Short mmCIF file of N, CA and C in Angstrom, two decimals:
data_model
loop_
_atom_site.label_atom_id
_atom_site.label_comp_id
_atom_site.label_asym_id
_atom_site.label_seq_id
_atom_site.Cartn_x
_atom_site.Cartn_y
_atom_site.Cartn_z
N MET A 1 0.77 -0.81 0.00
CA MET A 1 0.15 0.03 0.12
C MET A 1 1.00 1.16 -0.05
N THR A 2 0.64 2.30 -0.90
CA THR A 2 1.69 3.43 -0.98
C THR A 2 0.75 4.31 -0.50
N GLU A 3 1.50 4.99 0.62
CA GLU A 3 0.95 6.04 1.22
C GLU A 3 0.45 7.41 0.80
N ILE A 4 -0.11 7.97 0.67
CA ILE A 4 -0.52 9.17 -0.48
C ILE A 4 -1.50 10.17 0.90
N ALA A 5 -1.39 11.22 0.92
CA ALA A 5 -1.96 11.51 1.66
C ALA A 5 -3.85 12.20 1.10
N SER A 6 -4.24 11.38 1.62
CA SER A 6 -5.66 11.15 1.38
C SER A 6 -6.47 12.79 0.78
N ASP A 7 -5.74 14.15 1.66
CA ASP A 7 -6.27 15.05 0.71
C ASP A 7 -6.23 15.83 -0.23
N SER A 8 -5.27 14.59 -0.77
CA SER A 8 -5.11 15.51 -2.52
C SER A 8 -6.15 15.26 -3.20
N PHE A 9 -7.42 14.79 -2.97
CA PHE A 9 -8.52 15.48 -4.00
C PHE A 9 -9.21 15.90 -2.86
N ALA A 10 -9.60 17.02 -3.89
CA ALA A 10 -11.17 17.78 -3.15
C ALA A 10 -11.85 16.90 -3.23
N PRO A 11 -12.73 17.24 -1.28
CA PRO A 11 -13.76 16.44 -1.35
C PRO A 11 -14.88 16.76 -2.04
N GLY A 12 -15.12 17.39 -2.80
CA GLY A 12 -15.81 17.42 -3.89
C GLY A 12 -15.92 17.02 -5.12
N ASP A 13 -14.09 17.21 -5.71
CA ASP A 13 -13.48 16.26 -6.33
C ASP A 13 -14.44 14.94 -7.29
N GLU A 14 -15.98 15.49 -8.33
CA GLU A 14 -16.33 14.15 -9.01
C GLU A 14 -16.60 13.96 -9.76
N ALA A 15 -15.75 14.49 -10.77
CA ALA A 15 -15.63 14.93 -12.30
C ALA A 15 -15.77 13.48 -12.72
N HIS A 16 -15.19 12.50 -12.28
CA HIS A 16 -15.04 10.96 -12.74
C HIS A 16 -16.56 10.30 -12.37
N SER A 17 -17.07 10.93 -11.37
CA SER A 17 -18.59 10.54 -11.03
C SER A 17 -19.83 10.84 -12.33
N THR A 18 -19.37 12.28 -13.13
CA THR A 18 -20.60 12.79 -13.82
C THR A 18 -20.79 11.70 -15.24
N PRO A 19 -20.34 10.68 -15.99
CA PRO A 19 -20.99 9.70 -16.56
C PRO A 19 -21.85 8.39 -15.94
N LEU A 20 -21.43 8.51 -14.33
CA LEU A 20 -21.56 7.17 -14.01
C LEU A 20 -23.11 7.87 -13.44
N ALA A 21 -23.14 8.61 -13.21
CA ALA A 21 -24.38 9.55 -12.47
C ALA A 21 -25.68 10.00 -13.59
N TYR A 22 -25.11 10.35 -14.41
CA TYR A 22 -26.22 9.66 -16.03
C TYR A 22 -26.49 8.20 -16.29
N LEU A 23 -25.57 7.23 -16.09
CA LEU A 23 -25.78 5.89 -15.79
C LEU A 23 -26.68 5.56 -15.59
N LEU A 24 -26.25 5.86 -13.75
CA LEU A 24 -27.33 5.47 -13.04
C LEU A 24 -28.98 5.82 -13.01
N GLN A 25 -28.62 7.40 -13.22
CA GLN A 25 -29.93 7.50 -13.03
C GLN A 25 -31.27 6.83 -14.11
N ALA A 26 -30.38 6.76 -15.65
CA ALA A 26 -31.23 6.07 -16.45
C ALA A 26 -31.86 4.86 -16.56
N HIS A 27 -31.40 4.15 -15.66
CA HIS A 27 -31.43 2.81 -15.33
C HIS A 27 -32.25 2.23 -13.39
N SER A 28 -33.62 1.90 -13.76
CA SER A 28 -33.88 2.12 -12.50
C SER A 28 -33.34 1.00 -11.30
N VAL A 29 -32.94 -0.09 -12.14
CA VAL A 29 -32.33 -1.02 -11.27
C VAL A 29 -30.92 -0.74 -10.44
N ALA A 30 -30.67 0.33 -11.65
CA ALA A 30 -28.95 1.46 -11.06
C ALA A 30 -29.05 1.14 -9.18
N THR A 31 -30.04 1.56 -8.71
CA THR A 31 -30.55 2.00 -7.30
C THR A 31 -29.62 0.49 -6.38
N TYR A 32 -30.12 -0.48 -6.88
CA TYR A 32 -29.96 -2.20 -6.11
C TYR A 32 -28.16 -2.24 -6.36
N ASP A 33 -27.97 -2.17 -7.46
CA ASP A 33 -26.55 -2.10 -7.94
C ASP A 33 -25.69 -1.65 -7.20
N TYR A 34 -25.77 -0.14 -7.19
CA TYR A 34 -25.43 0.51 -6.01
C TYR A 34 -25.58 -0.23 -4.66
N LEU A 35 -26.51 -0.42 -4.26
CA LEU A 35 -26.33 -1.05 -3.28
C LEU A 35 -25.91 -2.10 -2.87
N GLU A 36 -25.84 -2.96 -4.07
CA GLU A 36 -24.75 -4.64 -3.93
C GLU A 36 -23.67 -3.93 -4.01
N PHE A 37 -23.34 -2.88 -4.97
CA PHE A 37 -21.71 -2.51 -3.92
C PHE A 37 -21.42 -2.20 -3.27
N ARG A 38 -21.87 -1.22 -2.91
CA ARG A 38 -21.66 -0.94 -0.81
C ARG A 38 -21.38 -2.58 -0.22
N CYS A 39 -22.11 -2.71 -0.68
CA CYS A 39 -22.26 -4.42 0.79
C CYS A 39 -20.91 -4.68 0.33
N VAL A 40 -20.56 -5.14 -0.55
CA VAL A 40 -19.01 -5.95 -0.47
C VAL A 40 -18.39 -4.48 -0.39
N VAL A 41 -18.17 -3.03 -1.07
CA VAL A 41 -16.95 -2.26 -0.52
C VAL A 41 -17.29 -1.84 1.23
N GLU A 42 -17.96 -1.43 1.69
CA GLU A 42 -18.53 -1.13 3.06
C GLU A 42 -17.42 -1.89 3.43
N GLY A 43 -17.85 -3.22 3.78
CA GLY A 43 -17.41 -4.80 5.09
C GLY A 43 -15.78 -4.33 4.89
N GLU A 44 -15.48 -4.34 3.85
CA GLU A 44 -14.04 -4.05 3.47
C GLU A 44 -13.76 -2.77 3.94
N ALA A 45 -13.65 -1.98 4.09
CA ALA A 45 -13.26 -0.31 4.48
C ALA A 45 -13.46 -0.81 5.81
N ALA A 46 -14.86 -1.17 5.94
CA ALA A 46 -14.87 -1.16 7.83
C ALA A 46 -13.79 -1.75 8.28
N ARG A 47 -13.48 -3.02 7.89
CA ARG A 47 -12.31 -4.06 8.15
C ARG A 47 -11.19 -3.59 8.14
N LEU A 48 -10.86 -2.55 6.75
CA LEU A 48 -9.23 -1.72 6.88
C LEU A 48 -9.33 -0.74 7.87
N ALA A 49 -10.59 -0.42 8.42
CA ALA A 49 -10.49 0.83 8.90
C ALA A 49 -9.90 0.67 10.41
N ALA A 50 -10.99 -0.81 10.52
CA ALA A 50 -10.28 -1.29 11.90
C ALA A 50 -9.19 -1.85 12.37
N GLU A 51 -8.27 -2.20 10.89
CA GLU A 51 -7.04 -2.32 11.32
C GLU A 51 -5.71 -1.14 11.30
N ARG A 52 -6.39 -0.60 10.36
CA ARG A 52 -5.44 0.69 10.06
C ARG A 52 -5.64 2.36 10.91
N ALA A 53 -6.62 2.42 11.45
CA ALA A 53 -6.83 3.74 12.24
C ALA A 53 -6.05 4.25 12.73
N ASP A 54 -5.41 5.51 12.76
CA ASP A 54 -4.65 5.71 13.70
C ASP A 54 -5.79 7.18 15.08
N GLU A 55 -4.67 7.66 15.53
CA GLU A 55 -5.60 7.80 16.63
C GLU A 55 -6.38 9.03 16.23
N ALA A 56 -5.56 9.82 15.17
CA ALA A 56 -5.90 11.07 14.55
C ALA A 56 -7.79 10.58 14.01
N ASP A 57 -7.83 9.30 13.10
CA ASP A 57 -8.76 9.13 12.65
C ASP A 57 -9.40 8.51 13.30
N ARG A 58 -9.43 7.85 14.70
CA ARG A 58 -10.61 7.35 15.69
C ARG A 58 -11.06 9.17 16.23
N ALA A 59 -10.34 9.79 16.49
CA ALA A 59 -10.91 10.90 16.89
C ALA A 59 -12.38 11.59 16.18
N MET A 60 -11.53 11.07 14.95
CA MET A 60 -12.11 11.89 13.73
C MET A 60 -13.54 11.16 13.55
N LEU A 61 -13.43 9.32 13.86
CA LEU A 61 -14.60 9.09 13.41
C LEU A 61 -15.93 9.12 14.90
N THR A 62 -14.85 9.68 16.19
CA THR A 62 -15.95 10.16 16.87
C THR A 62 -16.57 10.76 16.97
N ARG A 63 -15.91 12.32 16.26
CA ARG A 63 -16.50 13.08 16.05
C ARG A 63 -17.84 12.79 15.49
N ARG A 64 -17.57 12.22 14.41
CA ARG A 64 -18.67 12.05 13.29
C ARG A 64 -19.78 11.57 13.76
N PHE A 65 -19.48 9.72 14.68
CA PHE A 65 -20.63 9.46 15.07
C PHE A 65 -21.11 9.95 16.25
N ASP A 66 -20.35 11.28 17.12
CA ASP A 66 -20.90 11.87 17.44
C ASP A 66 -22.26 12.84 16.92
N ALA A 67 -21.78 13.24 15.52
CA ALA A 67 -22.86 14.44 14.47
C ALA A 67 -23.67 13.11 14.62
N ILE A 68 -24.05 12.34 14.23
CA ILE A 68 -25.11 11.32 13.61
C ILE A 68 -26.27 11.17 14.99
N GLU A 69 -25.47 11.46 16.63
CA GLU A 69 -26.22 11.05 17.75
C GLU A 69 -26.93 12.65 18.14
N ALA A 70 -26.32 13.68 17.73
CA ALA A 70 -26.24 14.46 17.77
C ALA A 70 -27.80 15.09 16.75
N MET A 71 -27.66 14.31 15.75
CA MET A 71 -28.37 14.71 14.22
C MET A 71 -29.76 13.77 15.26
N HIS A 72 -29.52 12.84 15.66
CA HIS A 72 -30.62 12.14 15.48
C HIS A 72 -31.61 12.29 17.11
N ALA A 73 -31.10 13.10 17.78
CA ALA A 73 -31.67 13.55 18.92
C ALA A 73 -32.71 15.02 18.66
N LYS A 74 -31.84 15.55 17.76
CA LYS A 74 -33.07 16.89 16.56
C LYS A 74 -33.98 16.48 15.93
N ASP A 75 -34.23 15.04 15.71
CA ASP A 75 -34.97 14.31 15.08
C ASP A 75 -35.51 15.27 13.41
N ASP A 76 -34.01 15.56 12.67
CA ASP A 76 -33.94 15.86 11.98
C ASP A 76 -33.47 15.17 10.92
N PRO A 77 -34.36 14.66 9.92
CA PRO A 77 -33.76 13.52 9.03
C PRO A 77 -32.98 13.82 7.65
N THR A 78 -33.03 15.05 7.73
CA THR A 78 -32.16 15.91 6.75
C THR A 78 -30.89 15.89 7.53
N GLU A 79 -30.40 16.37 8.39
CA GLU A 79 -29.12 16.06 8.80
C GLU A 79 -28.49 15.56 9.28
N GLU A 80 -29.65 14.18 9.80
CA GLU A 80 -29.21 12.96 10.30
C GLU A 80 -28.63 12.37 8.88
N ALA A 81 -29.11 12.40 8.06
CA ALA A 81 -28.27 11.60 6.48
C ALA A 81 -27.75 12.36 6.35
N ASP A 82 -27.07 13.86 6.17
CA ASP A 82 -25.83 14.24 6.13
C ASP A 82 -24.43 13.60 7.16
N ALA A 83 -24.91 14.02 8.22
CA ALA A 83 -24.04 13.39 8.86
C ALA A 83 -23.59 11.27 8.72
N ASP A 84 -24.81 10.81 8.52
CA ASP A 84 -24.42 9.58 8.28
C ASP A 84 -23.42 9.42 7.21
N ALA A 85 -23.86 10.45 6.05
CA ALA A 85 -23.01 10.13 4.99
C ALA A 85 -20.99 10.66 5.17
N GLU A 86 -21.05 11.36 6.36
CA GLU A 86 -19.76 12.18 7.07
C GLU A 86 -19.70 11.16 7.58
N PHE A 87 -20.30 10.09 7.90
CA PHE A 87 -19.32 9.27 9.23
C PHE A 87 -18.96 8.23 8.43
N HIS A 88 -19.69 7.75 6.74
CA HIS A 88 -19.30 7.02 6.16
C HIS A 88 -18.04 7.16 5.59
N LEU A 89 -17.59 8.46 5.04
CA LEU A 89 -16.46 8.98 4.06
C LEU A 89 -15.40 8.65 5.41
N GLY A 90 -15.71 8.98 6.99
CA GLY A 90 -15.19 8.71 7.80
C GLY A 90 -14.35 7.60 8.05
N VAL A 91 -15.00 6.86 7.98
CA VAL A 91 -14.17 4.90 7.71
C VAL A 91 -13.60 5.01 6.39
N TYR A 92 -14.10 5.58 4.95
CA TYR A 92 -13.46 5.81 3.95
C TYR A 92 -11.87 6.04 3.91
N GLU A 93 -12.04 7.07 4.77
CA GLU A 93 -10.53 7.65 5.56
C GLU A 93 -9.46 6.68 5.73
N ALA A 94 -10.26 6.29 7.25
CA ALA A 94 -10.04 6.08 8.32
C ALA A 94 -9.05 4.33 7.50
N ALA A 95 -9.76 3.95 6.52
CA ALA A 95 -9.33 2.55 5.52
C ALA A 95 -7.84 2.99 5.19
N HIS A 96 -7.79 4.24 4.51
CA HIS A 96 -6.30 4.39 4.37
C HIS A 96 -5.93 3.50 3.06
N ASN A 97 -7.18 3.92 2.38
CA ASN A 97 -6.47 2.89 0.63
C ASN A 97 -7.42 4.59 -0.39
N LEU A 98 -6.08 5.21 -0.64
CA LEU A 98 -6.34 6.19 -1.67
C LEU A 98 -7.59 6.21 -2.81
N VAL A 99 -7.72 4.66 -3.46
CA VAL A 99 -8.61 5.08 -4.55
C VAL A 99 -10.15 4.47 -3.86
N LEU A 100 -10.01 3.82 -3.13
CA LEU A 100 -11.76 3.66 -2.36
C LEU A 100 -11.84 4.59 -1.47
N LEU A 101 -11.08 5.64 -1.03
CA LEU A 101 -11.68 7.46 -0.82
C LEU A 101 -11.85 7.97 -1.96
N HIS A 102 -11.14 8.12 -2.63
CA HIS A 102 -11.97 8.78 -4.29
C HIS A 102 -12.93 8.58 -4.58
N ILE A 103 -13.24 7.63 -5.04
CA ILE A 103 -14.13 6.41 -5.41
C ILE A 103 -15.60 6.85 -4.92
N MET A 104 -15.31 6.97 -3.31
CA MET A 104 -16.46 6.77 -2.31
C MET A 104 -16.86 8.29 -2.10
N ARG A 105 -15.88 9.21 -2.64
CA ARG A 105 -16.28 10.09 -1.79
C ARG A 105 -17.22 10.81 -3.28
N GLY A 106 -17.38 10.34 -4.91
CA GLY A 106 -17.97 10.81 -5.81
C GLY A 106 -19.10 10.19 -5.47
N PHE A 107 -18.91 8.49 -5.00
CA PHE A 107 -20.54 8.58 -5.08
C PHE A 107 -21.42 8.99 -3.47
N SER A 108 -20.79 9.54 -2.62
CA SER A 108 -20.97 10.36 -1.73
C SER A 108 -21.79 11.39 -2.08
N SER A 109 -21.08 12.08 -2.96
CA SER A 109 -21.64 13.55 -3.48
C SER A 109 -23.33 13.51 -4.40
N MET A 110 -22.51 11.76 -5.72
CA MET A 110 -24.38 11.48 -5.53
C MET A 110 -25.39 11.30 -4.86
N LEU A 111 -24.83 10.40 -3.98
CA LEU A 111 -25.84 10.30 -2.97
C LEU A 111 -26.33 11.37 -2.50
N ARG A 112 -25.52 12.43 -1.87
CA ARG A 112 -26.14 13.81 -1.31
C ARG A 112 -27.67 13.99 -1.94
N ASN A 113 -27.44 14.00 -3.54
CA ASN A 113 -28.09 14.58 -4.51
C ASN A 113 -29.36 13.59 -4.71
N ASP A 114 -29.20 12.66 -4.04
CA ASP A 114 -30.48 11.40 -4.21
C ASP A 114 -30.37 11.32 -5.67
N VAL A 115 -28.99 10.57 -5.95
CA VAL A 115 -28.87 10.33 -7.67
C VAL A 115 -29.58 8.62 -7.36
N PHE A 116 -29.23 8.17 -6.34
CA PHE A 116 -29.41 6.61 -6.02
C PHE A 116 -30.79 6.72 -5.31
N TYR A 117 -31.41 7.23 -4.78
CA TYR A 117 -33.24 7.05 -3.72
C TYR A 117 -32.69 8.33 -3.15
N SER A 118 -33.74 8.67 -2.67
CA SER A 118 -34.07 9.42 -1.68
C SER A 118 -33.71 9.47 -0.18
N ARG A 119 -32.95 9.83 0.48
CA ARG A 119 -32.36 9.34 1.55
C ARG A 119 -33.43 10.02 2.68
N ASN A 120 -34.02 10.84 2.34
CA ASN A 120 -35.02 11.62 3.69
C ASN A 120 -36.26 10.20 3.71
N ARG A 121 -36.58 9.75 2.32
CA ARG A 121 -37.77 9.12 2.69
C ARG A 121 -37.22 8.12 3.42
N LEU A 122 -35.88 7.42 3.18
CA LEU A 122 -34.98 5.58 3.94
C LEU A 122 -35.35 6.93 5.26
N TYR A 123 -35.16 7.73 6.00
CA TYR A 123 -34.92 8.31 7.11
C TYR A 123 -36.10 8.76 7.73
N SER A 124 -37.09 8.97 7.03
CA SER A 124 -38.36 9.29 7.41
C SER A 124 -39.61 7.53 7.28
N ARG A 125 -39.03 6.90 7.71
CA ARG A 125 -40.03 5.53 7.89
C ARG A 125 -39.55 5.58 9.25
N LYS A 126 -40.99 5.01 9.81
CA LYS A 126 -40.92 4.67 11.14
C LYS A 126 -39.96 3.62 11.94
N GLY A 127 -39.46 3.83 12.62
CA GLY A 127 -38.24 3.23 13.28
C GLY A 127 -37.12 2.57 12.80
N VAL A 128 -37.04 3.17 11.71
CA VAL A 128 -35.54 3.14 10.42
C VAL A 128 -34.59 3.96 11.04
N ARG A 129 -34.59 5.15 11.56
CA ARG A 129 -33.36 5.83 12.40
C ARG A 129 -33.31 5.38 13.15
N ASP A 130 -33.40 4.79 14.20
CA ASP A 130 -33.27 4.04 15.59
C ASP A 130 -32.75 2.86 15.08
N LEU A 131 -32.91 2.29 14.19
CA LEU A 131 -32.25 1.20 13.67
C LEU A 131 -30.94 1.37 12.60
N LEU A 132 -31.00 2.71 12.04
CA LEU A 132 -29.64 2.86 11.54
C LEU A 132 -28.85 3.41 12.42
N LEU A 133 -29.15 4.37 13.27
CA LEU A 133 -28.37 4.52 14.34
C LEU A 133 -27.24 3.61 15.29
N GLN A 134 -28.43 2.69 15.43
CA GLN A 134 -27.93 0.92 16.28
C GLN A 134 -26.74 0.29 15.75
N GLN A 135 -26.87 1.23 14.10
CA GLN A 135 -26.24 -0.10 13.14
C GLN A 135 -24.75 0.79 13.01
N HIS A 136 -25.26 1.82 12.93
CA HIS A 136 -23.51 2.75 12.75
C HIS A 136 -22.97 3.05 14.23
N ARG A 137 -23.60 2.58 15.27
CA ARG A 137 -23.03 2.17 16.34
C ARG A 137 -22.63 1.12 16.25
N ALA A 138 -22.56 0.13 16.32
CA ALA A 138 -21.94 -1.30 16.10
C ALA A 138 -20.80 -0.74 14.82
N ILE A 139 -20.83 -0.30 13.89
CA ILE A 139 -19.61 -0.44 12.83
C ILE A 139 -18.49 0.48 13.72
N TYR A 140 -19.23 1.73 14.13
CA TYR A 140 -18.42 2.72 15.26
C TYR A 140 -17.19 1.78 15.84
N GLU A 141 -17.94 1.21 16.66
CA GLU A 141 -17.15 0.20 18.07
C GLU A 141 -16.77 -0.28 17.48
N ALA A 142 -16.97 -1.82 16.53
CA ALA A 142 -15.65 -2.31 16.35
C ALA A 142 -14.89 -1.89 15.85
N ILE A 143 -15.38 -0.79 15.01
CA ILE A 143 -13.92 0.07 14.41
C ILE A 143 -12.65 0.68 15.14
N LEU A 144 -13.32 1.06 16.58
CA LEU A 144 -12.65 1.63 17.65
C LEU A 144 -12.13 0.28 18.83
N ALA A 145 -12.90 -0.77 18.62
CA ALA A 145 -12.03 -1.88 19.33
C ALA A 145 -11.33 -2.38 18.31
N ARG A 146 -10.55 -2.08 17.53
CA ARG A 146 -9.88 -2.64 16.54
C ARG A 146 -10.23 -4.26 16.19
N ASP A 147 -11.77 -4.11 15.73
CA ASP A 147 -12.21 -5.26 15.72
C ASP A 147 -12.19 -5.97 13.95
N PRO A 148 -11.42 -6.27 13.31
CA PRO A 148 -12.20 -6.05 11.82
C PRO A 148 -12.87 -7.14 11.55
N ALA A 149 -12.98 -7.97 12.25
CA ALA A 149 -14.46 -8.92 11.65
C ALA A 149 -15.82 -8.30 11.97
N ALA A 150 -15.86 -8.31 13.47
CA ALA A 150 -16.63 -6.76 13.98
C ALA A 150 -17.10 -6.17 12.47
N ALA A 151 -16.34 -5.26 12.47
CA ALA A 151 -16.45 -3.92 11.74
C ALA A 151 -17.12 -4.36 10.30
N ALA A 152 -16.45 -5.37 9.55
CA ALA A 152 -16.93 -6.17 8.25
C ALA A 152 -18.56 -6.41 8.38
N ASP A 153 -18.68 -6.87 9.32
CA ASP A 153 -19.99 -7.99 9.47
C ASP A 153 -21.00 -6.62 9.77
N ALA A 154 -20.80 -5.73 11.19
CA ALA A 154 -21.21 -4.48 11.07
C ALA A 154 -21.87 -3.40 9.95
N ALA A 155 -20.70 -3.57 9.09
CA ALA A 155 -21.19 -2.64 7.99
C ALA A 155 -21.39 -3.53 6.78
N THR A 156 -21.49 -4.15 6.54
CA THR A 156 -22.50 -5.53 5.78
C THR A 156 -23.62 -5.57 6.07
N ALA A 157 -23.96 -5.21 7.25
CA ALA A 157 -24.89 -6.14 7.89
C ALA A 157 -25.96 -4.70 7.57
N HIS A 158 -24.83 -3.86 7.97
CA HIS A 158 -25.58 -2.43 7.87
C HIS A 158 -26.12 -1.94 6.01
N MET A 159 -25.62 -2.25 5.48
CA MET A 159 -25.58 -1.32 4.08
C MET A 159 -27.13 -2.89 3.34
N ARG A 160 -27.06 -4.47 3.71
CA ARG A 160 -27.92 -5.10 3.62
C ARG A 160 -29.19 -4.54 3.80
N PHE A 161 -29.75 -4.26 5.13
CA PHE A 161 -30.71 -3.74 5.59
C PHE A 161 -31.29 -2.21 4.91
N THR A 162 -29.99 -1.86 4.88
CA THR A 162 -30.53 -0.47 3.76
C THR A 162 -31.62 -0.93 2.30
N ARG A 163 -30.76 -1.65 2.01
CA ARG A 163 -31.35 -1.81 0.61
C ARG A 163 -32.31 -3.03 0.85
N ASP A 164 -32.73 -3.35 1.80
CA ASP A 164 -33.47 -4.49 2.30
C ASP A 164 -35.13 -3.62 2.34
N THR A 165 -34.56 -2.54 3.54
CA THR A 165 -35.57 -1.42 3.34
C THR A 165 -36.21 -0.53 2.16
N LEU A 166 -35.05 -0.10 1.75
CA LEU A 166 -35.31 0.64 0.44
C LEU A 166 -36.30 -0.46 -1.05
N ALA A 167 -36.20 -1.38 -0.72
CA ALA A 167 -36.62 -2.52 -1.71
C ALA A 167 -38.10 -2.52 -0.91
N ASP A 168 -38.18 -3.00 0.24
CA ASP A 168 -39.58 -2.57 0.81
C ASP A 168 -40.53 -1.02 0.42
N ILE A 169 -40.25 0.29 0.82
CA ILE A 169 -40.48 1.45 0.41
C ILE A 169 -40.54 1.42 -1.14
N SER A 170 -39.77 0.50 -1.78
CA SER A 170 -40.05 0.66 -3.42
C SER A 170 -41.67 0.06 -3.70
N ALA A 171 -41.30 -1.11 -2.87
CA ALA A 171 -42.64 -1.72 -3.18
C ALA A 171 -43.63 -1.75 -2.87
N ALA A 172 -44.03 -0.87 -1.65
CA ALA A 172 -45.22 -0.24 -0.90
C ALA A 172 -45.65 1.05 -2.10
N ASP A 173 -44.77 1.84 -2.10
CA ASP A 173 -44.98 3.05 -3.59
C ASP A 173 -45.17 2.30 -4.33
N GLU A 174 -44.89 1.03 -5.12
CA GLU A 174 -45.42 0.63 -6.28
C GLU A 174 -47.13 0.52 -6.26
N ARG A 175 -46.91 -0.61 -5.53
CA ARG A 175 -49.04 -0.94 -4.50
C ARG A 175 -49.44 0.72 -4.17
N ALA A 176 -48.91 1.68 -3.32
CA ALA A 176 -49.97 2.74 -4.11
C ALA A 176 -50.28 3.31 -5.02
N GLU A 177 -49.53 3.12 -6.18
CA GLU A 177 -49.80 3.82 -7.46
C GLU A 177 -50.35 3.26 -8.39
N ALA A 178 -50.60 1.58 -8.05
CA ALA A 178 -51.60 0.63 -8.53
C ALA A 178 -52.89 1.06 -8.09
N SER A 179 -52.81 1.02 -6.80
CA SER A 179 -54.20 1.57 -5.92
C SER A 179 -54.60 2.78 -6.65
N ARG A 180 -53.66 4.08 -7.21
CA ARG A 180 -54.22 5.45 -7.54
C ARG A 180 -54.73 5.33 -8.99
N ARG A 181 -53.85 4.18 -9.71
CA ARG A 181 -54.39 4.17 -11.07
C ARG A 181 -55.90 3.30 -10.57
N ARG A 182 -56.17 2.39 -10.27
CA ARG A 182 -57.30 1.80 -9.85
C ARG A 182 -58.21 2.27 -9.76
N VAL A 183 -58.09 2.92 -8.62
CA VAL A 183 -59.59 3.95 -8.10
C VAL A 183 -59.78 4.94 -9.12
N ALA A 184 -58.77 5.82 -9.80
CA ALA A 184 -59.20 6.67 -10.88
C ALA A 184 -59.91 6.25 -12.11
N ARG A 185 -59.08 4.68 -12.40
CA ARG A 185 -60.29 4.45 -13.57
C ARG A 185 -61.87 3.90 -13.23
N SER A 186 -62.24 3.57 -11.84
CA SER A 186 -63.26 3.11 -11.06
C SER A 186 -64.26 4.20 -10.90
N SER A 187 -63.52 5.34 -11.40
CA SER A 187 -63.73 6.63 -11.03
C SER A 187 -64.47 7.34 -12.40
N LEU A 188 -63.79 6.98 -13.46
CA LEU A 188 -63.93 7.45 -14.29
C LEU A 188 -65.35 6.20 -15.33
N VAL A 189 -65.07 4.90 -14.51
CA VAL A 189 -66.15 4.66 -15.46
C VAL A 189 -67.37 4.52 -15.05
N GLU A 190 -67.67 5.00 -13.00
CA GLU A 190 -68.56 5.30 -12.55
C GLU A 190 -69.18 6.65 -13.37
N LEU A 191 -68.32 7.57 -13.64
CA LEU A 191 -69.01 8.66 -14.40
C LEU A 191 -69.53 8.51 -15.65
N ASP A 192 -69.21 7.63 -16.37
CA ASP A 192 -70.15 7.13 -17.59
C ASP A 192 -71.59 6.37 -17.72
#
C-alpha cells in the first residue's frame, strides 16, 4: 500500500462520477446495483479502518459518530442523513486506501443529491432511524475496538438492511400507485 495524503483530492472532486451519474439515473435497477456494490465495499472499508485507523482517525470517527447522535436527537432526518454520509466517508478515510476514498467521495456526492434514492424517505420511515443509529454504533464501536471481523460484519449488515428497506419502500410505493390508478379508472367508469 502506497501512502499518499488522502486530502490530495478535494472532497468535491466528482468529475469522474458525472457519466456514472447519468448512467445510474437512466436505469431504475441502478439503485440496487449501487447498494450491492456498497455491501461489498462497506465491509472491506470497515475492516481496513479497524486495522489501520490511527489516533487521528479514531478521533475523527468519534466526532462524526457524535454528529449522527446529535442529529438523531434533533429529530431532523435531513441533517441526520448528512451526518450519516460524513461518517461513512470517515470510515473510508480511516481505511487508508486512496482509490477507495476517491471513488466513494464521488458516490457520496451523488448520494447527497439523491441520485440513487431519497435519503429523506429512508430516514422518515418509522423505526428506521433508530435501527440505523444502532447499526452505525456497531460499525463505530468495532472499528474503535480494532475488531476487523466485527467491523466488516456490522458494515455489511448495515448496507443489507438499507437495501432491503429501500426495496420495501419501493414496493409499497408501487402498490400505492397501482391503487391510485385503479381508483382513478373506477371513478372514470362510474362517470360513464
